[in-house]
PDB file of C-alpha atoms in Angstrom:
ATOM      1  CA  MET A   1      23.956 -30.143  26.942  1.00 52.00           C
ATOM      2  CA  SER A   2      23.510 -26.417  26.680  1.00 53.00           C
ATOM      3  CA  GLU A   3      20.342 -26.341  24.559  1.00 58.00           C
ATOM      4  CA  ALA A   4      18.946 -23.298  26.311  1.00 63.00           C
ATOM      5  CA  GLY A   5      22.339 -21.653  26.717  1.00 63.00           C
ATOM      6  CA  PRO A   6      23.084 -18.854  29.117  1.00 66.00           C
ATOM      7  CA  PRO A   7      20.281 -16.380  29.837  1.00 66.00           C
ATOM      8  CA  ARG A   8      20.208 -13.399  27.502  1.00 69.00           C
ATOM      9  CA  ARG A   9      20.826  -9.955  28.823  1.00 77.00           C
ATOM     10  CA  GLY A  10      19.188  -6.811  27.620  1.00 76.00           C
ATOM     11  CA  LYS A  11      15.663  -6.140  26.428  1.00 73.00           C
ATOM     12  CA  PRO A  12      13.371  -9.093  25.764  1.00 69.00           C
ATOM     13  CA  PRO A  13      12.088  -9.378  22.183  1.00 66.00           C
ATOM     14  CA  VAL A  14       8.979  -7.335  21.469  1.00 69.00           C
ATOM     15  CA  PHE A  15       5.933  -9.460  20.809  1.00 68.00           C
ATOM     16  CA  LEU A  16       2.947  -7.829  19.190  1.00 66.00           C
ATOM     17  CA  GLU A  17      -0.317  -9.649  18.932  1.00 75.00           C
ATOM     18  CA  ARG A  18      -1.374 -10.230  15.332  1.00 74.00           C
ATOM     19  CA  GLN A  19      -4.665  -8.380  15.787  1.00 75.00           C
ATOM     20  CA  SER A  20      -3.096  -5.293  17.328  1.00 79.00           C
ATOM     21  CA  TYR A  21      -0.318  -5.278  14.722  1.00 81.00           C
ATOM     22  CA  ARG A  22      -2.817  -5.365  11.847  1.00 83.00           C
ATOM     23  CA  ARG A  23      -4.977  -2.728  13.487  1.00 85.00           C
ATOM     24  CA  ARG A  24      -1.980  -0.419  13.859  1.00 87.00           C
ATOM     25  CA  ARG A  25      -1.066  -0.879  10.187  1.00 89.00           C
ATOM     26  CA  VAL A  26      -4.619  -0.019   9.119  1.00 89.00           C
ATOM     27  CA  ILE A  27      -4.526   3.071  11.354  1.00 90.00           C
ATOM     28  CA  ASP A  28      -1.189   4.030   9.780  1.00 92.00           C
ATOM     29  CA  ALA A  29      -2.714   3.648   6.311  1.00 92.00           C
ATOM     30  CA  ALA A  30      -5.651   5.853   7.359  1.00 92.00           C
ATOM     31  CA  ARG A  31      -3.224   8.513   8.563  1.00 94.00           C
ATOM     32  CA  VAL A  32      -1.227   8.460   5.319  1.00 96.00           C
ATOM     33  CA  LEU A  33      -4.243   8.487   2.974  1.00 95.00           C
ATOM     34  CA  PRO A  34      -4.800  12.297   3.081  1.00 95.00           C
ATOM     35  CA  PHE A  35      -1.147  12.950   2.230  1.00 96.00           C
ATOM     36  CA  ILE A  36      -1.280  10.542  -0.705  1.00 95.00           C
ATOM     37  CA  GLY A  37      -4.432  12.294  -1.872  1.00 95.00           C
ATOM     38  CA  MET A  38      -2.792  15.700  -1.600  1.00 96.00           C
ATOM     39  CA  LEU A  39       0.188  14.540  -3.656  1.00 96.00           C
ATOM     40  CA  LEU A  40      -2.083  13.032  -6.306  1.00 95.00           C
ATOM     41  CA  TRP A  41      -4.110  16.243  -6.476  1.00 94.00           C
ATOM     42  CA  LEU A  42      -0.928  18.256  -7.033  1.00 93.00           C
ATOM     43  CA  VAL A  43       0.165  16.154 -10.031  1.00 92.00           C
ATOM     44  CA  PRO A  44      -1.748  18.333 -12.576  1.00 89.00           C
ATOM     45  CA  LEU A  45       0.498  21.246 -11.594  1.00 87.00           C
ATOM     46  CA  LEU A  46       3.367  19.347 -13.225  1.00 86.00           C
ATOM     47  CA  TRP A  47       1.563  18.909 -16.534  1.00 85.00           C
ATOM     48  CA  ALA A  48       2.536  21.019 -19.544  1.00 80.00           C
ATOM     49  CA  GLU A  49       0.340  24.091 -20.059  1.00 82.00           C
ATOM     50  CA  GLU A  50       1.389  25.195 -23.519  1.00 81.00           C
ATOM     51  CA  GLY A  51       2.297  23.700 -26.857  1.00 79.00           C
ATOM     52  CA  ALA A  52       1.373  20.376 -28.415  1.00 76.00           C
ATOM     53  CA  ALA A  53       1.905  18.495 -25.140  1.00 77.00           C
ATOM     54  CA  ALA A  54      -0.696  20.583 -23.255  1.00 83.00           C
ATOM     55  CA  VAL A  55      -3.316  18.634 -21.326  1.00 84.00           C
ATOM     56  CA  ARG A  56      -6.937  19.562 -21.908  1.00 88.00           C
ATOM     57  CA  SER A  57      -8.844  20.871 -18.924  1.00 86.00           C
ATOM     58  CA  SER A  58     -11.484  18.165 -19.356  1.00 89.00           C
ATOM     59  CA  SER A  59      -8.788  15.521 -18.910  1.00 90.00           C
ATOM     60  CA  ALA A  60      -7.500  17.272 -15.801  1.00 90.00           C
ATOM     61  CA  ILE A  61     -10.998  17.412 -14.305  1.00 93.00           C
ATOM     62  CA  LEU A  62     -11.540  13.721 -15.039  1.00 95.00           C
ATOM     63  CA  TYR A  63      -8.205  12.959 -13.370  1.00 95.00           C
ATOM     64  CA  LEU A  64      -9.126  14.971 -10.255  1.00 95.00           C
ATOM     65  CA  PHE A  65     -12.542  13.300 -10.058  1.00 97.00           C
ATOM     66  CA  GLY A  66     -10.896   9.873 -10.406  1.00 97.00           C
ATOM     67  CA  VAL A  67      -8.436  10.651  -7.597  1.00 96.00           C
ATOM     68  CA  TRP A  68     -11.297  11.851  -5.431  1.00 96.00           C
ATOM     69  CA  ALA A  69     -13.280   8.648  -6.117  1.00 97.00           C
ATOM     70  CA  LEU A  70     -10.259   6.489  -5.276  1.00 96.00           C
ATOM     71  CA  LEU A  71      -9.726   8.396  -2.021  1.00 96.00           C
ATOM     72  CA  VAL A  72     -13.365   7.882  -1.043  1.00 96.00           C
ATOM     73  CA  LEU A  73     -13.119   4.177  -1.893  1.00 97.00           C
ATOM     74  CA  GLY A  74      -9.893   3.854   0.097  1.00 95.00           C
ATOM     75  CA  ALA A  75     -11.456   5.585   3.094  1.00 95.00           C
ATOM     76  CA  VAL A  76     -14.462   3.254   2.948  1.00 95.00           C
ATOM     77  CA  VAL A  77     -12.222   0.177   2.841  1.00 94.00           C
ATOM     78  CA  LEU A  78     -10.029   1.385   5.698  1.00 93.00           C
ATOM     79  CA  SER A  79     -12.966   2.379   7.885  1.00 92.00           C
ATOM     80  CA  SER A  80     -14.739  -0.935   7.294  1.00 92.00           C
ATOM     81  CA  ARG A  81     -11.578  -2.832   8.258  1.00 90.00           C
ATOM     82  CA  LEU A  82     -11.194  -0.763  11.411  1.00 87.00           C
ATOM     83  CA  ALA A  83     -14.841  -1.304  12.314  1.00 88.00           C
ATOM     84  CA  ALA A  84     -14.591  -5.063  11.707  1.00 84.00           C
ATOM     85  CA  GLN A  85     -11.429  -5.318  13.776  1.00 77.00           C
ATOM     86  CA  GLY A  86     -13.090  -3.330  16.546  1.00 74.00           C
ATOM     87  CA  ARG A  87     -16.105  -5.656  16.581  1.00 75.00           C
ATOM     88  CA  TYR A  88     -14.091  -8.879  16.608  1.00 70.00           C
ATOM     89  CA  GLY A  89     -11.395  -7.565  18.930  1.00 62.00           C
ATOM     90  CA  ALA A  90     -13.927  -6.390  21.521  1.00 51.00           C
ATOM     91  CA  GLU A  91     -15.478  -9.823  22.087  1.00 46.00           C
ATOM     92  CA  PRO A  92     -14.691 -11.076  25.593  1.00 44.00           C
ATOM     93  CA  GLY A  93     -12.533 -14.178  25.503  1.00 44.00           C
ATOM     94  CA  GLY A  94     -12.400 -14.171  21.713  1.00 45.00           C
ATOM     95  CA  GLU A  95      -9.111 -14.399  19.905  1.00 48.00           C
ATOM     96  CA  GLY A  96     -10.396 -13.071  16.606  1.00 46.00           C
ATOM     97  CA  GLY A  97      -9.720 -14.866  13.402  1.00 43.00           C
TER      98      GLY A  97
END
C-alpha cells in the first residue's frame, strides 16, 4: 500500500544533465593538464647525476620533448571535445547525442 512512502525531507537529489556533467569533467581535465605537465617536467630532477646510473643529457632532452608533445596532443584533444560539445549543446531544441 505504501509504494511511494512518506515524503522525504531535506535536500532533493542533485540531477546533472549528462551533457553538462561531461563538459564539466572535460573542463576539469583542461585545468589539471598544466599541473600534470609541470610534474612530468620535474621528473628529470629526480634522476641520478653521477655514477653508472647517470642519465645522458640526450635521453633527458628526448624525455622532455616527449612530455611536451603529449601535452600538446592532450590540449588538442581536450579543446576539440570542448568545441564539439559547445557546437552540439548550443543547438536550439537539440538534446545532443
